[in-house]
mmCIF file of C-alpha atoms in Angstrom:
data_model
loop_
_atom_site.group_PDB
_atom_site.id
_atom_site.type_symbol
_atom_site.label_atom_id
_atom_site.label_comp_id
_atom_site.label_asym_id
_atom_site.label_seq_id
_atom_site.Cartn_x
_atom_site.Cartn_y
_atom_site.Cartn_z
ATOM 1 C CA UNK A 32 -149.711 224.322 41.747
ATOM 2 C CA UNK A 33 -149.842 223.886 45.542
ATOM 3 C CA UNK A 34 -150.529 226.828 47.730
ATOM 4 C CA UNK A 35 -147.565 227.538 49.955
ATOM 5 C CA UNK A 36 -149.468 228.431 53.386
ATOM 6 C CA UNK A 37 -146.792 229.357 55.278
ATOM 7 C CA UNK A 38 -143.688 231.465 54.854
ATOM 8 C CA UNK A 39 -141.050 229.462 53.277
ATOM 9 C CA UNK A 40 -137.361 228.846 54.111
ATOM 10 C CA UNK A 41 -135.379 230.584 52.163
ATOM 11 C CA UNK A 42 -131.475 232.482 52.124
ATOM 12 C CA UNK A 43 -130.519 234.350 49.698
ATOM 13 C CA UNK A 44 -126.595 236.000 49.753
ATOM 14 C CA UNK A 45 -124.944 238.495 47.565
ATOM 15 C CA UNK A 46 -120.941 238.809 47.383
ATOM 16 C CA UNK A 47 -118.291 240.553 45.602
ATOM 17 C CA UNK A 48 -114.977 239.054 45.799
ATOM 18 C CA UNK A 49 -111.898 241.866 44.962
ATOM 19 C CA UNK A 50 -109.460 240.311 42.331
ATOM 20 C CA UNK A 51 -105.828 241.090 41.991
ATOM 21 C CA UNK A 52 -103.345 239.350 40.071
ATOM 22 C CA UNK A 53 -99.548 239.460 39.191
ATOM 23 C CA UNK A 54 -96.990 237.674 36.972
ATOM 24 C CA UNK A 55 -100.121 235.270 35.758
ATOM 25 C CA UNK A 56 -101.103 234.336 39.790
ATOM 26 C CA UNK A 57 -104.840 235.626 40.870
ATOM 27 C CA UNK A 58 -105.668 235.825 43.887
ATOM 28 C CA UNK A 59 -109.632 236.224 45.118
ATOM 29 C CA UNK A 60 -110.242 238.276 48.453
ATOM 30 C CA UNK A 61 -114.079 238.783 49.878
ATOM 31 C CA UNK A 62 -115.060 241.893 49.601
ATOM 32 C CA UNK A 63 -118.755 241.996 51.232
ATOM 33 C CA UNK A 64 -121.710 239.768 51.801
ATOM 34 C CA UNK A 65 -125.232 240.419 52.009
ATOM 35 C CA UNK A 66 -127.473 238.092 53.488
ATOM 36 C CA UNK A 67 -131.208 237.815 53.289
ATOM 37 C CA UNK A 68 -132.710 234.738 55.502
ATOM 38 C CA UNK A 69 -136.010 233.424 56.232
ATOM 39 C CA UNK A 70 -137.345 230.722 58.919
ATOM 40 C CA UNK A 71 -140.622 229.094 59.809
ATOM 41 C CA UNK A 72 -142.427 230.190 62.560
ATOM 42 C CA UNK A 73 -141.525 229.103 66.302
ATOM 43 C CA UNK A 74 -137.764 228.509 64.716
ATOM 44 C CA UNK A 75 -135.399 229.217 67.750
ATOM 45 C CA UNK A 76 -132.534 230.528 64.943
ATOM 46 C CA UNK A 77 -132.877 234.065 65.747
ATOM 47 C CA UNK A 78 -132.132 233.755 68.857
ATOM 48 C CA UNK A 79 -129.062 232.097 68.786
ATOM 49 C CA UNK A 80 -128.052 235.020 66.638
ATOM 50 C CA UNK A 81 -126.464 238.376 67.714
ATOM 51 C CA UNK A 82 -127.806 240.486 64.731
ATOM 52 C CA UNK A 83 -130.300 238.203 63.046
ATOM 53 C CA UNK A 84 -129.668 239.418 59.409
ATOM 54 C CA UNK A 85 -132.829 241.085 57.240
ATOM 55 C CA UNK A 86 -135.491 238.691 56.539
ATOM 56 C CA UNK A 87 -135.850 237.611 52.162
ATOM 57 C CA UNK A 88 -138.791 239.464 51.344
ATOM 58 C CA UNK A 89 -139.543 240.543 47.948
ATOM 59 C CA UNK A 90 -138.592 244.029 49.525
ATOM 60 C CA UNK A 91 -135.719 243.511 50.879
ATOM 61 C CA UNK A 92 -134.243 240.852 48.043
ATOM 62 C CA UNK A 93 -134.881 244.168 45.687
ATOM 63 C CA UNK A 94 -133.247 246.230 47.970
ATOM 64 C CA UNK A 95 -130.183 244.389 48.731
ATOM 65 C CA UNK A 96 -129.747 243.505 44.971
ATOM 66 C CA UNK A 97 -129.602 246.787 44.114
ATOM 67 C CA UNK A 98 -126.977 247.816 46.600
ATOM 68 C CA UNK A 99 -125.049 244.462 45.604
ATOM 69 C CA UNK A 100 -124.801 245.620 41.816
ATOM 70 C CA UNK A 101 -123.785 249.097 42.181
ATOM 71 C CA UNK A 102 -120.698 247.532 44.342
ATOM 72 C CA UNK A 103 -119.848 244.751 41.955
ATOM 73 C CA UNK A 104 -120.146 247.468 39.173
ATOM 74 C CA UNK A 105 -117.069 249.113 40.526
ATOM 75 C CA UNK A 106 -114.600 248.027 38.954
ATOM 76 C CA UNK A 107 -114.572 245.085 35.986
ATOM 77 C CA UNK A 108 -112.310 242.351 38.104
ATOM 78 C CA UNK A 109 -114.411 242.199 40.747
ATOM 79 C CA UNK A 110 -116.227 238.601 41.174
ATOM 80 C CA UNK A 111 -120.405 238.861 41.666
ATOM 81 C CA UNK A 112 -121.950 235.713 43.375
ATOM 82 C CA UNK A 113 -125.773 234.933 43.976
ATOM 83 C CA UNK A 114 -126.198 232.060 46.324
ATOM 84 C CA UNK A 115 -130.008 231.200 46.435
ATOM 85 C CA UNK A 116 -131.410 228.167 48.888
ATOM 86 C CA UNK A 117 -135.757 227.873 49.124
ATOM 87 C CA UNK A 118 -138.653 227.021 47.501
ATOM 88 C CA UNK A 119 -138.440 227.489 43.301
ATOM 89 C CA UNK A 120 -140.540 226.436 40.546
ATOM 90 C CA UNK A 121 -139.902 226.232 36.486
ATOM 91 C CA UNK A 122 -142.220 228.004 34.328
ATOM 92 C CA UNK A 123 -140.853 230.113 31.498
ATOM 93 C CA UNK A 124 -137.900 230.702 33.230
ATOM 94 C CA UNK A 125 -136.758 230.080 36.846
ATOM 95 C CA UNK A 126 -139.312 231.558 39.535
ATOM 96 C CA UNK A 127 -137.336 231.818 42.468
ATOM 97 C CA UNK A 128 -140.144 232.671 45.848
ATOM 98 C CA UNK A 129 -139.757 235.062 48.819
ATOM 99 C CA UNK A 130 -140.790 234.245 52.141
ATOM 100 C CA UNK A 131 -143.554 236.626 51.661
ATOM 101 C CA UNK A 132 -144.754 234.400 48.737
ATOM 102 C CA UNK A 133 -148.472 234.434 48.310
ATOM 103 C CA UNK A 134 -149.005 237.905 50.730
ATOM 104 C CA UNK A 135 -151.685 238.125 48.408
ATOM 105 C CA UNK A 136 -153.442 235.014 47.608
ATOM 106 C CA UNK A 137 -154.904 236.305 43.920
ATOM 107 C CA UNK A 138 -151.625 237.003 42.930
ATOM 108 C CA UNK A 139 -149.047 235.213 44.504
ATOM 109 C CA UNK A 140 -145.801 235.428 42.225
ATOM 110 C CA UNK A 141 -145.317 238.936 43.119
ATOM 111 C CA UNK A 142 -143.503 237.890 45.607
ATOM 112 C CA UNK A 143 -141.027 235.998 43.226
ATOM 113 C CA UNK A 144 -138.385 236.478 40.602
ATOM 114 C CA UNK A 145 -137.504 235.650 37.442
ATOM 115 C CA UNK A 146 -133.981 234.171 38.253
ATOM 116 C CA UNK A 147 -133.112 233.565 34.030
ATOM 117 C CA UNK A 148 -133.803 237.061 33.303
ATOM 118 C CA UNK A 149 -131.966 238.550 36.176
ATOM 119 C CA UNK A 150 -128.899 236.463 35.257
ATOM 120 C CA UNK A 151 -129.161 237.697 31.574
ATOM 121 C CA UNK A 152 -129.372 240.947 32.351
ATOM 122 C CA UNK A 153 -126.697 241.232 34.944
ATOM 123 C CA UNK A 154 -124.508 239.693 32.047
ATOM 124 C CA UNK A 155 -124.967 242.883 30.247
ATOM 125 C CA UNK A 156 -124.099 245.355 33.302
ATOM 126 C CA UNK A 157 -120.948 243.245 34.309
ATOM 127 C CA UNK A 158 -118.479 243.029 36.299
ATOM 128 C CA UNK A 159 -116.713 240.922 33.552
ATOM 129 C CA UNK A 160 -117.274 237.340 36.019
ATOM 130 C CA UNK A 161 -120.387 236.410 37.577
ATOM 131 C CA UNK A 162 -121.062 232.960 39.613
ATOM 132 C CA UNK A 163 -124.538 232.104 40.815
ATOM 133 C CA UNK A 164 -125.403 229.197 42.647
ATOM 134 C CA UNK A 165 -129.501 228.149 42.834
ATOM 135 C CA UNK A 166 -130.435 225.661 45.477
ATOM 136 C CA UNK A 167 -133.823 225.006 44.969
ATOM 137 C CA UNK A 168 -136.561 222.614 43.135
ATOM 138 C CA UNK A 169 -137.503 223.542 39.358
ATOM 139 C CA UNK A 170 -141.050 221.505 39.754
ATOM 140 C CA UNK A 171 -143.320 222.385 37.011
ATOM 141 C CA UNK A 172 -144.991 225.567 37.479
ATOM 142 C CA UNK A 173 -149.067 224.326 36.582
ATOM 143 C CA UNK A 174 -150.509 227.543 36.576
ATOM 144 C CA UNK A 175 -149.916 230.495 34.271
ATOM 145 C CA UNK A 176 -148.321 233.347 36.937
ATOM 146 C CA UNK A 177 -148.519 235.994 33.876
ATOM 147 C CA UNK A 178 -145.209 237.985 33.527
ATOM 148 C CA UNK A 179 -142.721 237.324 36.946
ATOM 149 C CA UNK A 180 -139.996 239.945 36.729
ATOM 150 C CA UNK A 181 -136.210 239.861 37.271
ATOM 151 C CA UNK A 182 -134.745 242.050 39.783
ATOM 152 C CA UNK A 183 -133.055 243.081 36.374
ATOM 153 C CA UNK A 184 -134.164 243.880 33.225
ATOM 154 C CA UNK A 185 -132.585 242.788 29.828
ATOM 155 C CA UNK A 186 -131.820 245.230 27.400
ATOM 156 C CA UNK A 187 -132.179 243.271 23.646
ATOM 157 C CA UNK A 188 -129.595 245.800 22.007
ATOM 158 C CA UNK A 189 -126.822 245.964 24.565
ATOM 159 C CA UNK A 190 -123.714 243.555 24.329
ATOM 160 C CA UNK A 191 -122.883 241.633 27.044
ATOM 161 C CA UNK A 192 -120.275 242.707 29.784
ATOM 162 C CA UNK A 193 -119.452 239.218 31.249
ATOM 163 C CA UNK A 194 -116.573 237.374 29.824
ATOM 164 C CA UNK A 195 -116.801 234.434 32.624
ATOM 165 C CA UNK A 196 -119.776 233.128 34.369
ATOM 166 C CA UNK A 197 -120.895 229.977 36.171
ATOM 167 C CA UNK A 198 -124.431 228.337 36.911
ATOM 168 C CA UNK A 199 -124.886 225.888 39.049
ATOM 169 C CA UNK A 200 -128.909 224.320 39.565
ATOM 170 C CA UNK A 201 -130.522 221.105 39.481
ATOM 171 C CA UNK A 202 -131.928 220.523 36.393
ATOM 172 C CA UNK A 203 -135.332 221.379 34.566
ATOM 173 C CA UNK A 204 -137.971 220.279 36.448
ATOM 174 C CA UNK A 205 -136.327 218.020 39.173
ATOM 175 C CA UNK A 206 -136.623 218.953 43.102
ATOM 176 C CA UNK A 207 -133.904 219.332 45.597
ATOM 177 C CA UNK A 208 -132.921 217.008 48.246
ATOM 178 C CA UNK A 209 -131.595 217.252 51.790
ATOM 179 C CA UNK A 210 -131.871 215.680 55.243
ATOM 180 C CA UNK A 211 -133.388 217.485 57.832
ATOM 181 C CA UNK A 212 -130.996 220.220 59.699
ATOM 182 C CA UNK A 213 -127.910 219.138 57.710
ATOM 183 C CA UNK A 214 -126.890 221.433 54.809
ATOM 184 C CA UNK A 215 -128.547 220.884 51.454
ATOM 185 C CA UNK A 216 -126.843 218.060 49.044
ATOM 186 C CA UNK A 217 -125.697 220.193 46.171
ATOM 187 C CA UNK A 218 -124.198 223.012 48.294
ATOM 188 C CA UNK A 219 -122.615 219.992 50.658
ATOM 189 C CA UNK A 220 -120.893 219.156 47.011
ATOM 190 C CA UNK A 221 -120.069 222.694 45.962
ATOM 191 C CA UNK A 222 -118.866 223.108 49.296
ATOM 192 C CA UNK A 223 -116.588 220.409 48.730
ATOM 193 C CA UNK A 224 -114.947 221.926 45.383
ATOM 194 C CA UNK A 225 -113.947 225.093 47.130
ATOM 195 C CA UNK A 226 -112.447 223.383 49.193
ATOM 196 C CA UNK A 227 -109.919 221.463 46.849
ATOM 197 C CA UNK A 228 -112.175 218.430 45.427
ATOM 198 C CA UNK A 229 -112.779 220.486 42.382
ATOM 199 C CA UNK A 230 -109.088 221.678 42.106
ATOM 200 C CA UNK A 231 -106.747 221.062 39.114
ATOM 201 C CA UNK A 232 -102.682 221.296 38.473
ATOM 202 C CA UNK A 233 -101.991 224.556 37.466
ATOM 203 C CA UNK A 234 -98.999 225.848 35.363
ATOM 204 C CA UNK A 235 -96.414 226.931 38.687
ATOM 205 C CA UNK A 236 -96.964 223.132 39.870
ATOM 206 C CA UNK A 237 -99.606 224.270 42.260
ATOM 207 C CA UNK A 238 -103.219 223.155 42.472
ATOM 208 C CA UNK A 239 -106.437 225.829 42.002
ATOM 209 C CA UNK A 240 -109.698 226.147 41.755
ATOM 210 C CA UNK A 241 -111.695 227.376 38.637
ATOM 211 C CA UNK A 242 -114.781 228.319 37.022
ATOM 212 C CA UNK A 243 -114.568 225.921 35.145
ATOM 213 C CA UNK A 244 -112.903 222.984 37.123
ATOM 214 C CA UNK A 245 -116.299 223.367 39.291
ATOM 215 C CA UNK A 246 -118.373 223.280 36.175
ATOM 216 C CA UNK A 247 -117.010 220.100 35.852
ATOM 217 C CA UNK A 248 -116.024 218.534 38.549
ATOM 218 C CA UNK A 249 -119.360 219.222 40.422
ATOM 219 C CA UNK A 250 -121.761 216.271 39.314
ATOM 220 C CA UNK A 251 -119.194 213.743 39.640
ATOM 221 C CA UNK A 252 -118.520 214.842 43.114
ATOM 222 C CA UNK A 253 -122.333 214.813 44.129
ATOM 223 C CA UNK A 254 -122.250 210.945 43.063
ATOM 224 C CA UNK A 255 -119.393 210.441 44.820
ATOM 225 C CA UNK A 256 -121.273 212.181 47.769
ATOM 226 C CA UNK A 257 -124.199 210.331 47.696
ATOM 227 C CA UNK A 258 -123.755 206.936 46.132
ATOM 228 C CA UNK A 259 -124.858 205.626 42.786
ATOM 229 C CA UNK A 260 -128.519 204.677 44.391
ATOM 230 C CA UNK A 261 -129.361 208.266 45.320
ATOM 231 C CA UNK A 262 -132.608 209.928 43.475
ATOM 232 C CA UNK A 263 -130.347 213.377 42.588
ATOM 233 C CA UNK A 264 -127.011 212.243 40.983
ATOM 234 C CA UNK A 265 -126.465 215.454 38.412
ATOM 235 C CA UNK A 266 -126.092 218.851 38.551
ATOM 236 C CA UNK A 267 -127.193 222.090 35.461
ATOM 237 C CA UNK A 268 -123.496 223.911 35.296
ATOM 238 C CA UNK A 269 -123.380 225.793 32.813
ATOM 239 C CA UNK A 270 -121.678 229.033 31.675
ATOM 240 C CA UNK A 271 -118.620 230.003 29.814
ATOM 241 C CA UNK A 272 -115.155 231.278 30.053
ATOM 242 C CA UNK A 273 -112.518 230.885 32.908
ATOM 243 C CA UNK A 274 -110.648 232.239 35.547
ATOM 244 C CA UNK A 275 -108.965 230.896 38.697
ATOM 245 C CA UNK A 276 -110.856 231.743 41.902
ATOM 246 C CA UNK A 277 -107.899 231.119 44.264
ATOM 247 C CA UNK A 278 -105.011 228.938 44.507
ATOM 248 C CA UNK A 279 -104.805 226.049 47.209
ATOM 249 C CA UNK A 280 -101.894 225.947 49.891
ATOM 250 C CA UNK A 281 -101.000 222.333 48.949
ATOM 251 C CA UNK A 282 -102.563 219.008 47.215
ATOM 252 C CA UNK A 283 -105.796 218.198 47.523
ATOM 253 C CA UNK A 284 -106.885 214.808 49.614
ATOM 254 C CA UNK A 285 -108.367 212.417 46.903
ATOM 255 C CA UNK A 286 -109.468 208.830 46.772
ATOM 256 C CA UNK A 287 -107.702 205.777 44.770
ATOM 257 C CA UNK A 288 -109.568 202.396 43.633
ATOM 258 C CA UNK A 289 -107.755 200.122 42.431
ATOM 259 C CA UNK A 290 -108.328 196.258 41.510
ATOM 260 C CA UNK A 291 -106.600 193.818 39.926
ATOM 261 C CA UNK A 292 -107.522 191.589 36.785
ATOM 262 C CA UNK A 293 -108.162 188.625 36.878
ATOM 263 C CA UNK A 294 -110.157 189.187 40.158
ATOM 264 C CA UNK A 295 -109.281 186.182 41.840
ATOM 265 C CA UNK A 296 -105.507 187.001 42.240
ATOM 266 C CA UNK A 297 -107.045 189.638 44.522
ATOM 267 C CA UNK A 298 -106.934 187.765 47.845
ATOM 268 C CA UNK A 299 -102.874 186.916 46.759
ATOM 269 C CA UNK A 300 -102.048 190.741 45.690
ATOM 270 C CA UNK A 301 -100.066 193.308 47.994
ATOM 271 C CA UNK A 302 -100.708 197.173 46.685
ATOM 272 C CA UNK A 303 -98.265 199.852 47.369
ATOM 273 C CA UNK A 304 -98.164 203.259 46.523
ATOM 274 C CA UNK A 305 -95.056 204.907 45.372
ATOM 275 C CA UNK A 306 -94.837 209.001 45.281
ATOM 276 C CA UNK A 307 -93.234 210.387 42.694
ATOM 277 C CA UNK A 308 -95.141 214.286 42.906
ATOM 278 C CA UNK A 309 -94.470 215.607 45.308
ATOM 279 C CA UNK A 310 -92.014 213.358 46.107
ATOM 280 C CA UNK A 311 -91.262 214.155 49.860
ATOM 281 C CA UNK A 312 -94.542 211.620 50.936
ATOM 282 C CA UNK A 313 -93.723 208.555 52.208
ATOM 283 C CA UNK A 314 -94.777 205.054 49.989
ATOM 284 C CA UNK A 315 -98.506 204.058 51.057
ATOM 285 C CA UNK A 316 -98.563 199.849 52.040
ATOM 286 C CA UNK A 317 -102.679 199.365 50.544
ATOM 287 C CA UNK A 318 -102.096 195.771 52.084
ATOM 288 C CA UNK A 319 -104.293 193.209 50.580
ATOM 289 C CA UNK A 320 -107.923 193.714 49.029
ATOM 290 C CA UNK A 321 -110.579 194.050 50.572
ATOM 291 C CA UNK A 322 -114.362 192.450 50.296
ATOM 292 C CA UNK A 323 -116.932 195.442 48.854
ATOM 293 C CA UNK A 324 -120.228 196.339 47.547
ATOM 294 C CA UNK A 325 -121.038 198.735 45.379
ATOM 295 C CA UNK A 326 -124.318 199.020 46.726
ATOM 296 C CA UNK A 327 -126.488 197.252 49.532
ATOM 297 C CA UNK A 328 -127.952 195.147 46.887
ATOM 298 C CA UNK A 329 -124.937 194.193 44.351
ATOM 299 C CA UNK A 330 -122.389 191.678 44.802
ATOM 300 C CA UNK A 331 -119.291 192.508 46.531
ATOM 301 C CA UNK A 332 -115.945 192.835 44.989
ATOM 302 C CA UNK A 333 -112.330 193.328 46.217
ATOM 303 C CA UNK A 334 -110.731 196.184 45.642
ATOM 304 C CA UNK A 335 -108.328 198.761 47.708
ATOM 305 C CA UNK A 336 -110.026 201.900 48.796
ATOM 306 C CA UNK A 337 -106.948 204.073 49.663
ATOM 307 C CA UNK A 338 -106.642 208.226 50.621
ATOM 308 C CA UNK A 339 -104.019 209.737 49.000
ATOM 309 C CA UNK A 340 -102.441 213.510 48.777
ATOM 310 C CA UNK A 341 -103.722 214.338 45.261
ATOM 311 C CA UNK A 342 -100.267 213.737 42.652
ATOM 312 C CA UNK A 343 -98.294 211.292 40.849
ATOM 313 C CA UNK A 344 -97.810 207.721 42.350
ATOM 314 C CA UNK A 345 -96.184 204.236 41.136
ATOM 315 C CA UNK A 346 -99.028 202.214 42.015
ATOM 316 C CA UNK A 347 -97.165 198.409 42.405
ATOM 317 C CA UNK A 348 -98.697 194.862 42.942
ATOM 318 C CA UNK A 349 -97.050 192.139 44.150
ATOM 319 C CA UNK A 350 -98.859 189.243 43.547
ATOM 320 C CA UNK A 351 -96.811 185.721 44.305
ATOM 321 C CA UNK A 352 -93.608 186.164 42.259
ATOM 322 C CA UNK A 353 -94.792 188.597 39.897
ATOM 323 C CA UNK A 354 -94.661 192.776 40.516
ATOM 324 C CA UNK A 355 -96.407 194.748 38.398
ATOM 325 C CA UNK A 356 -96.092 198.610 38.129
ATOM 326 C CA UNK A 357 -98.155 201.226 36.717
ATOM 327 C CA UNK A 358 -97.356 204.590 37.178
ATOM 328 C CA UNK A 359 -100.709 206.632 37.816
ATOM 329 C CA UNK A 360 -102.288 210.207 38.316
ATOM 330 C CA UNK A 361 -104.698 210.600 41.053
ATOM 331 C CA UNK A 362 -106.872 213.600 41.033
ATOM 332 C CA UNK A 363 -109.961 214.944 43.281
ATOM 333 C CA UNK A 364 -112.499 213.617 44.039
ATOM 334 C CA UNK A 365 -111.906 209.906 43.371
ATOM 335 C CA UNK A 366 -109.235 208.124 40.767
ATOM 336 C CA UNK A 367 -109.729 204.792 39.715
ATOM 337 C CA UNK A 368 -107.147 201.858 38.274
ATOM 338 C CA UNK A 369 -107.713 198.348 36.662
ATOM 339 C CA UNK A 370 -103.984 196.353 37.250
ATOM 340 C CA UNK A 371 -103.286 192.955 35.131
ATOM 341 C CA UNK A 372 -100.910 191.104 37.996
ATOM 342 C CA UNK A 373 -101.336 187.537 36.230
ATOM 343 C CA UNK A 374 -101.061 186.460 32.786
#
C-alpha cells in the first residue's frame, strides 16, 4: 500500500432529517448537520469561511458520531445520513481514512474506520431509516492493517432496528473519479436525483423521490452524466425497504430520443410532441432529425434529442403522407423511442 504523506482531503457530514406524515403524504424536514472537513496545506478554503467547521480527525469523526446517534436515536422516524468524500481503501471491509491518517507511521489505520461495521451496527440501534452515501476509492488494501474498528460496534444477538436503508459506493475495489475543483462524479449524480432525476409518479398524481427510486435510478444517471466512454459508469446501491424522502413541487425535466425506422426516412420525418399529462403544456415541434454520434469515434446517426416536462406525450411523425402516432411515457433522466414511419 502507498504511504499517504500528507493529510488527505476528506468531508465527512452527519444529518438527521425530522419526518412527519399525514393521510399517506411524508414530508422530510432537516433537522441538523454536522460537518467534519479536511484540506491540504496552503489551501486558501478557510479563509473564505466565517466559521471554518472542525477538521475530520479520527477525534473529532468519533466525537461528532457520537453526538449524531444519540440525536437520530430520538425518535424512530427520524432519517440518519452519513455522507463520506476522501481517501478509502477495501480490505475486509471498507477502511474509510482521517486526515490524521498515518500520525503514526507503524500503525497507520488508527486513524481509520471500519465503514461496513459501523453501518451494521447502526442498523441495530436505529432510527428505523438510515442513508449513507461513501465517496471514495475501494483500491485493494495490500497490507494486513490488523483489526480497524467501526465507530460502532455490532452486537451478534441483537435484531436489527432499521426497516429502510440505502448505500450508495463505487464498487469493490474500483477508485473514484473527479475533475479538479468541480464536485466529485457520483455525488454530481446523486445530486441530480434529489433533485427530481431520480423521481417517480406517485399515487396523488405527484412526482417523489425515494429510497429506492435512487437505488435505482442512480447508475443510469451517472452514464447519462458522463457518456458511455467514461472509466466509472456504475454505482454499489444497495439496501432494502422504502420510504419517500420528499415530494417534488411539479414534473421533473427529462430527456426524449427518438428515431425513426427505417433510418433513412429520417431526413423526410417531422416529430411533434403532444401532452396529454399534464395536459396544460403546449405541443413540442422536434422539427426534423438531426446528424449525431454516440461517441467521438462511432458513426453518427439522426435522431431528435428533445427536453421535455417529465409525463405523458403523443409522440407523432409525419413523414411525406404518412403520420404515425405513438403515445409514450417519458421519465427522468432520459426516455428513449424507436418509431416505424414507412412500411
Amino acid at each position: 500500500m502507498t504511504q499517504l504523506t500528507s493529510p488527505p482531503r476528506s468531508a465527512l457530514a452527519f444529518a438527521d432529517w425530522l419526518v412527519s406524515g399525514g393521510k399517506g403524504r411524508w414530508v422530510a424536514k432537516l433537522g441538523s448537520v454536522d460537518l467534519l472537513l479536511s484540506w491540504p496545506p496552503g489551501d486558501d478554503l478557510p479563509k473564505t469561511l466565517a466559521s471554518p467547521p472542525a477538521e475530520a480527525t479520527i477525534e473529532n469523526i468519533r466525537e461528532a458520531f457520537q453526538q449524531w446517534t444519540e440525536r437520530c436515536g430520538q425518535h424512530p422516524d427520524n432519517i440518519a445520513l452519513l455522507y463520506f468524500c476522501g481517501h478509502g481503501l477495501q480490505g475486509d471491509g471498507q477502511y474509510l481514512l482521517a486526515s490524521d491518517f498515518n500520525r503514526y507511521s507503524p500503525a497507520p489505520f488508527t486513524q481509520a474506520f471500519d465503514f461496513d461495521e459501523t453501518r451494521l451496527a447502526l442498523q441495530q440501534s436505529g432510527p428505523r431509516t438510515q442513508l449513507y452515501v461513501v465517496d471514495a476509492c475501494r483500491d485493494s488494501c495490500l497490507e494486513r492493517p490488523g483489526g480497524v474498528p467501526g465507530l460502532a460496534v455490532r452486537d451478534f444477538f441483537m435484531p436489527n432496528a432499521c426497516e429502510n436503508e440505502l448505500t450508495i459506493r463505487l464498487p469493490a475495489f474500483d477508485q473514484a473519479h473527479g475533475d479538479s475543483y468541480e464536485v466529485s462524479r457520483l455525488t454530481r449524480a446523486l445530486i441530480g436525483c434529489l433533485e427530481g432525476q431520480a423521481a417517480t409518479p406517485d399515487e396523488h398524481g405527484g412526482w417523489e423521490v425515494s429510497t429506492d427510486s435512487i437505488r435505482r435510478g442512480i447508475s443510469r444517471l451517472l452514464v447519462e452524466e458522463l457518456g458511455e466512454n467514461e472509466p466509472t459508469r456504475t454505482v454499489e446501491a444497495t439496501g432494502f425497504g422504502d420510504i419517500p424522502l420528499y415530494r417534488l413541487d411539479g414534473p421533473p425535466p427529462a430527456k426524449l430520443t427518438v428515431r425513426c425506422l427505417p433510418p433513412e426516412a429520417a431526413g423526410r420525418t417531422k416529430l411533434a410532441c403532444i401532452p396529454q399529462h399534464p395536459p396544460d403544456l403546449p405541443t413540442i415541434d422536434c422539427g426534423t432529425a438531426q446528424e449525431c454520434r454516440s461517441d467521438q469515434h462511432g458513426p453518427s446517426v439522426q435522431e431528435w434529442r428533445v427536453e421535455l416536462t417529465s409525463g405523458f406525450y403523443t409522440v407523432s411523425a409525419d413523414c411525406e403522407s404518412t403520420t404515425t402516432a405513438r403515445p409514450h411515457g417519458v421519465f427522468p433522466p432520459h426516455s428513449r423511442l424507436s418509431l416505424q414511419v414507412m412500411p
